[in-house]
PDB file of C-alpha atoms and ligand atoms in Angstrom:
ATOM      1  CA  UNK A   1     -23.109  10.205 -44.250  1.00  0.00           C
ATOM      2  CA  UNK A   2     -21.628   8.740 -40.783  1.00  0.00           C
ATOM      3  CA  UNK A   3     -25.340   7.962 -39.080  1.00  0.00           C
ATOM      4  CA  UNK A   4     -24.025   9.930 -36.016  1.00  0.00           C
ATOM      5  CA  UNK A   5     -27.240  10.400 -34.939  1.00  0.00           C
ATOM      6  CA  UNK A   6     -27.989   6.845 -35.391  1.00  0.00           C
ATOM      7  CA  UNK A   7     -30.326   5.300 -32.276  1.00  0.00           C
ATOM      8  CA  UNK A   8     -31.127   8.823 -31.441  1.00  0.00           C
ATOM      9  CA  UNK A   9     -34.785  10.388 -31.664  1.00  0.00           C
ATOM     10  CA  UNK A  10     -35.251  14.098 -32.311  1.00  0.00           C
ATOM     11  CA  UNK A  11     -37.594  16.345 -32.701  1.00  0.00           C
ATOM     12  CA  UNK A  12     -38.067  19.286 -35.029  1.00  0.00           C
ATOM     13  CA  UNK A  13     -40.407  21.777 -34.940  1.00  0.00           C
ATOM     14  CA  UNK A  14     -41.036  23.535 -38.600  1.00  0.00           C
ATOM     15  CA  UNK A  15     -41.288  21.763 -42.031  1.00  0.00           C
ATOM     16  CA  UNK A  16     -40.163  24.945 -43.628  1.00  0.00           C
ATOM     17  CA  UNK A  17     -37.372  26.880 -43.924  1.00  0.00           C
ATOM     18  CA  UNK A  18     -34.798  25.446 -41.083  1.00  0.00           C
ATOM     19  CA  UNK A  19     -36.727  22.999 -39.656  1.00  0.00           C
ATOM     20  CA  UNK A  20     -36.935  21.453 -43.662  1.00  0.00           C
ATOM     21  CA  UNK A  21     -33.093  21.352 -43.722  1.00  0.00           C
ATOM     22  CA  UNK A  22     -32.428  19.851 -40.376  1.00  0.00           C
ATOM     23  CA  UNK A  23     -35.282  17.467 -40.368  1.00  0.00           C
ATOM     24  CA  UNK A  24     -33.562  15.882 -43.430  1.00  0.00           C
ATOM     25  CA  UNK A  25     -29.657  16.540 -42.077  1.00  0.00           C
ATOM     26  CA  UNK A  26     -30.506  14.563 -39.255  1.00  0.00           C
ATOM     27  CA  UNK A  27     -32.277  12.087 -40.591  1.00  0.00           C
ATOM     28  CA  UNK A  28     -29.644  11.536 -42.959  1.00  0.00           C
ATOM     29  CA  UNK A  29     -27.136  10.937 -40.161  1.00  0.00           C
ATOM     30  CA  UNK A  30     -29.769   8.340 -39.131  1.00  0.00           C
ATOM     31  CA  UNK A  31     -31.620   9.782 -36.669  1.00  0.00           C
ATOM     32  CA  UNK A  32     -35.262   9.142 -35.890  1.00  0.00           C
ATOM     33  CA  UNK A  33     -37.088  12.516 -36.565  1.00  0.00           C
ATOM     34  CA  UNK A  34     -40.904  14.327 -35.817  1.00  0.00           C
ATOM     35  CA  UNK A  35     -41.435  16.485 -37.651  1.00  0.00           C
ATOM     36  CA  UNK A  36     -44.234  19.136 -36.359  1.00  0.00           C
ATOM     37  CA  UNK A  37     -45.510  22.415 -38.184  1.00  0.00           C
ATOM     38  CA  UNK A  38     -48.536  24.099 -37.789  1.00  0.00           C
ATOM     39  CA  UNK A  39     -49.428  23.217 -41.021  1.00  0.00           C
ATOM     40  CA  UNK A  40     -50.135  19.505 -40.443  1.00  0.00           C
ATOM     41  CA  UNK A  41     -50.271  18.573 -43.707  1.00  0.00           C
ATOM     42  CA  UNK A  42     -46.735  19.921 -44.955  1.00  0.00           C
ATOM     43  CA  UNK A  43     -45.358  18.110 -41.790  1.00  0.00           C
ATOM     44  CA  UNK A  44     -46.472  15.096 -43.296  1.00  0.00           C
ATOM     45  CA  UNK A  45     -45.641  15.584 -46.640  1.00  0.00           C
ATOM     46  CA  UNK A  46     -41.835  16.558 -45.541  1.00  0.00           C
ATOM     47  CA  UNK A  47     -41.739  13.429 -43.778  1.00  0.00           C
ATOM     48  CA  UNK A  48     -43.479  11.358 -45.994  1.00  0.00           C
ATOM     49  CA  UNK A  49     -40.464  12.844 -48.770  1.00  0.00           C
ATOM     50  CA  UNK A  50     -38.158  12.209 -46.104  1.00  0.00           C
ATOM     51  CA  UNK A  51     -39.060   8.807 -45.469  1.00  0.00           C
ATOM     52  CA  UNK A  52     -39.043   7.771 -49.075  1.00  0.00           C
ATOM     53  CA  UNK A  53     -35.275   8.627 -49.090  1.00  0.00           C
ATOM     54  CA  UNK A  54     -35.112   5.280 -46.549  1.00  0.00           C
ATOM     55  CA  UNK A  55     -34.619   7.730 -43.149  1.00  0.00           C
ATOM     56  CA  UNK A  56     -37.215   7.694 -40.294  1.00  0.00           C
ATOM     57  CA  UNK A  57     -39.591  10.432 -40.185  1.00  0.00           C
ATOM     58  CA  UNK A  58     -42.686  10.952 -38.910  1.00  0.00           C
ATOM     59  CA  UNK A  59     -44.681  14.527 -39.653  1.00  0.00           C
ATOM     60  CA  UNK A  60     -47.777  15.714 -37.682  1.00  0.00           C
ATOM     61  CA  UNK A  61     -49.575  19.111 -36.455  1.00  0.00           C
ATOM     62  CA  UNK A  62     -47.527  20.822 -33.951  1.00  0.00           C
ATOM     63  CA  UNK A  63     -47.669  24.681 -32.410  1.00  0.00           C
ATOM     64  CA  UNK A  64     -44.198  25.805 -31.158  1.00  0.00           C
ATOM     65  CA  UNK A  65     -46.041  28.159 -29.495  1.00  0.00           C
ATOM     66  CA  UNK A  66     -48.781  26.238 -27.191  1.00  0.00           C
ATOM     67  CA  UNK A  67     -47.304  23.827 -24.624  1.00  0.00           C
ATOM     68  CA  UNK A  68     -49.955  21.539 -24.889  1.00  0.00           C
ATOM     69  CA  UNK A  69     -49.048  21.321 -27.958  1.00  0.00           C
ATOM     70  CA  UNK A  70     -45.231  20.954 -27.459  1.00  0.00           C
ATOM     71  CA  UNK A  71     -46.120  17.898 -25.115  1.00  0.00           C
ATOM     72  CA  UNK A  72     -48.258  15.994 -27.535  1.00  0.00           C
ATOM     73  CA  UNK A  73     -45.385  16.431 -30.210  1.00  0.00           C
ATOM     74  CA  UNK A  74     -42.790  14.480 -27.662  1.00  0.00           C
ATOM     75  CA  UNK A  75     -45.440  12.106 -26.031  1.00  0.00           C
ATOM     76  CA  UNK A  76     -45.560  11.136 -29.998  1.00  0.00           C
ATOM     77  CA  UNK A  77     -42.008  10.656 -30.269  1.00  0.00           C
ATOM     78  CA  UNK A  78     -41.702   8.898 -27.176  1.00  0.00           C
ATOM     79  CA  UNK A  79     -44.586   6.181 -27.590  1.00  0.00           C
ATOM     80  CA  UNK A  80     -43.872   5.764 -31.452  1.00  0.00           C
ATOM     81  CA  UNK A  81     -39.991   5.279 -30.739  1.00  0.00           C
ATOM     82  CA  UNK A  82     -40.301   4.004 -27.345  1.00  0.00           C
ATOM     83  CA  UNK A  83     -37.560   6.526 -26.066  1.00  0.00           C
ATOM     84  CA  UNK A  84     -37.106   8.235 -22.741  1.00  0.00           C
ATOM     85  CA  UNK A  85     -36.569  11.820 -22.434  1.00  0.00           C
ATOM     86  CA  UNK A  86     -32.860  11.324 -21.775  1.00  0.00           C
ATOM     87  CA  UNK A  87     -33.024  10.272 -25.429  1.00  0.00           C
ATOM     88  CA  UNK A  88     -34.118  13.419 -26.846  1.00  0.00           C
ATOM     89  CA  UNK A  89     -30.978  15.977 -27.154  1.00  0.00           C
ATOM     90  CA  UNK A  90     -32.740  19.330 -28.605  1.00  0.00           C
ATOM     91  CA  UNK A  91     -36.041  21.047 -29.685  1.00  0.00           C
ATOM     92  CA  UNK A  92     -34.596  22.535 -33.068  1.00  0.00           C
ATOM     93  CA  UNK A  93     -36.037  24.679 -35.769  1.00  0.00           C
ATOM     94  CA  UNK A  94     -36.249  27.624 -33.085  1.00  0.00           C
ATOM     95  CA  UNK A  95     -33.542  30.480 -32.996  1.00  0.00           C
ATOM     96  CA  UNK A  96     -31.937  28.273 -30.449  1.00  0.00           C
ATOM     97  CA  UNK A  97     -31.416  24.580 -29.807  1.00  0.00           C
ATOM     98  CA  UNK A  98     -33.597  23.577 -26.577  1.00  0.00           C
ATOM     99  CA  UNK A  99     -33.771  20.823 -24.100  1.00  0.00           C
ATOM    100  CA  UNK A 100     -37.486  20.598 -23.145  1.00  0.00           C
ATOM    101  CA  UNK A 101     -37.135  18.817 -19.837  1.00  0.00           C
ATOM    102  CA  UNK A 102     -34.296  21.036 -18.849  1.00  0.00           C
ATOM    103  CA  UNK A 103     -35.505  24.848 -20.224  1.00  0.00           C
ATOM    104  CA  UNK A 104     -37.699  26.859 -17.965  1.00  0.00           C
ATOM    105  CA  UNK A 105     -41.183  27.109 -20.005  1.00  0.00           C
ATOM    106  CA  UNK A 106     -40.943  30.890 -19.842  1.00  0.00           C
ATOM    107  CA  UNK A 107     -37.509  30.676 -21.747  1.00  0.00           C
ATOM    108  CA  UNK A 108     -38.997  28.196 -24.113  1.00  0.00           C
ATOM    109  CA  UNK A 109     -41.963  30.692 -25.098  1.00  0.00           C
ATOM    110  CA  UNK A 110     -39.924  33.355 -26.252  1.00  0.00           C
ATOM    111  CA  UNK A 111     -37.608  31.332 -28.283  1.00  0.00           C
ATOM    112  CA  UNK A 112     -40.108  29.431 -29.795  1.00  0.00           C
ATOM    113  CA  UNK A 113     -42.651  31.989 -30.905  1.00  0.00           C
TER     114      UNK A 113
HETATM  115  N1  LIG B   1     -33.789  31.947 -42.003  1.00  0.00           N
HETATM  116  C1  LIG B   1     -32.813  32.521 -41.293  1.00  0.00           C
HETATM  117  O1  LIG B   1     -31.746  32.870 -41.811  1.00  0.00           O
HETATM  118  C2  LIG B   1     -32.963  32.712 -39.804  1.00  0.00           C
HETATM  119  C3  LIG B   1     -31.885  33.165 -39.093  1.00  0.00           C
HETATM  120  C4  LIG B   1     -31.995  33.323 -37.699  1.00  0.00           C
HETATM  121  C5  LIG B   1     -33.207  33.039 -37.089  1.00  0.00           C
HETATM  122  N2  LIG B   1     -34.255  32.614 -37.806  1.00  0.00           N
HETATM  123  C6  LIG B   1     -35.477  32.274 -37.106  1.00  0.00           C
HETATM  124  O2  LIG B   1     -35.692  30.874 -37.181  1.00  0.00           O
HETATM  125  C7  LIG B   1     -37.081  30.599 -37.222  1.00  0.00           C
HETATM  126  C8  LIG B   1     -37.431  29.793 -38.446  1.00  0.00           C
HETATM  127  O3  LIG B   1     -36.984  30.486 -39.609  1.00  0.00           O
HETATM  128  P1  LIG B   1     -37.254  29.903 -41.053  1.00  0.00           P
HETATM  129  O4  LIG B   1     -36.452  30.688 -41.999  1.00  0.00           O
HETATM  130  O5  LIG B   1     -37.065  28.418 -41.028  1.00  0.00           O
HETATM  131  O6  LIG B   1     -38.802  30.260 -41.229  1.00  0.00           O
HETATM  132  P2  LIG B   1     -39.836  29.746 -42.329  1.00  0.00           P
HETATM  133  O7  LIG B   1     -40.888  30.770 -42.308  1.00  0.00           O
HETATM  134  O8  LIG B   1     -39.170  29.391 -43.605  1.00  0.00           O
HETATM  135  O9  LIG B   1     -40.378  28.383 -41.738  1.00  0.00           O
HETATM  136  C9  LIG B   1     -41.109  28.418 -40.616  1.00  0.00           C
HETATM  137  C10 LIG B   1     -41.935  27.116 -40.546  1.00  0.00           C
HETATM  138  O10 LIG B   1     -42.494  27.124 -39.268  1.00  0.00           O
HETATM  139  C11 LIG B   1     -43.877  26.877 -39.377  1.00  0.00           C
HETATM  140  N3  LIG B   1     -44.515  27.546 -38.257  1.00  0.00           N
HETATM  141  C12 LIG B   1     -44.838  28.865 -38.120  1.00  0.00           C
HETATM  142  N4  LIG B   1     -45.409  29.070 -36.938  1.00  0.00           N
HETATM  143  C13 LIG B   1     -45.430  27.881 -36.301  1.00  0.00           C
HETATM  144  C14 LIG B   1     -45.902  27.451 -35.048  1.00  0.00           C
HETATM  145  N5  LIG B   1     -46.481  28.291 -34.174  1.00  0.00           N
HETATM  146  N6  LIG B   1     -45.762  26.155 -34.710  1.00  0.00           N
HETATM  147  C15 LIG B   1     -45.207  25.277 -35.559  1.00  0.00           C
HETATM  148  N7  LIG B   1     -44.746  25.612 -36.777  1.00  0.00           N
HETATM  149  C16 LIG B   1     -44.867  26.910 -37.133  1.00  0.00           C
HETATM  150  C17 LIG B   1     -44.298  27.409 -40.722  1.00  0.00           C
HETATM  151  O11 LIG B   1     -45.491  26.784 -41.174  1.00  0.00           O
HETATM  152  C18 LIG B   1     -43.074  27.061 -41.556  1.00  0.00           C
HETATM  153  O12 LIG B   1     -43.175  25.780 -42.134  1.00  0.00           O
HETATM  154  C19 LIG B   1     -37.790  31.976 -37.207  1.00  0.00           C
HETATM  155  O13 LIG B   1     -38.165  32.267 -35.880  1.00  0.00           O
HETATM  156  C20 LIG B   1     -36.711  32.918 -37.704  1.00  0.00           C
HETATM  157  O14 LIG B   1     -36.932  34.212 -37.219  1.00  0.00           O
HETATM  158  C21 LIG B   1     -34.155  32.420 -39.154  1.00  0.00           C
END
């Protein structure tokens, strides 16, 4: 791997399915990654597998579909990596990539849920 995504934070929302495979492609290109599902507990365990591998990954309870909930997942990623939101390229693991500070919440909602 090239670390493109080296110094950069992201976060992913699903431990399954997608959200599995690009939690670990980014982290492998050295990203910093949360991870949220709304299963808590396979969030953490997908991290916790993906930290083991040496990456950074941090898993915890997230639904795509509450705001609230959206916000807690990036306050997370902000205070644990100490990032801005300019740091924070995409909401993956949706049918679309998103830029929360940039995406009408209305557009958000129905891509997310
Ligand atoms: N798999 C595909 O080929 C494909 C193609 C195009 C679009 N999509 C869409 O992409 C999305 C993800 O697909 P997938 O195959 O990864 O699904 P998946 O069912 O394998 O994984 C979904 C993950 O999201 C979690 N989840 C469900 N509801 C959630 C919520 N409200 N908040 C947080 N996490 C939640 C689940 O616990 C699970 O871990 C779906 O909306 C799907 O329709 C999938």
């Amino acid at each position: 791997m090239q670390e493109r995504l080296k110094g950069k934070v992201i976060v992913v929302g699903g431990a399954g399915g997608i959200g599995d495979g690009l939690a670990w492609r980014y982290a492998r290109e050295g990203a910093a990654v949360v991870l949220g599902d709304i299963d808590g507990d396979r969030a953490v365990a997908v991290a916790q597998e993906i930290a083991a591998s040496g990456a950074t990954c941090i898993g915890t309870y997230l639904d795509g579909g509450d705001e609230a909930s959206i916000r807690e997942l990036v306050d997370l990623a902000v205070t644990t990596f100490a990032v801005s939101m300019g740091s924070m390229p995409t909401m993956p693991g949706s049918t679309m990539a998103i830029r929360p500070a940039m995406s009408p919440t209305s557009r958000w909602k129905t891509t997310t849920t």
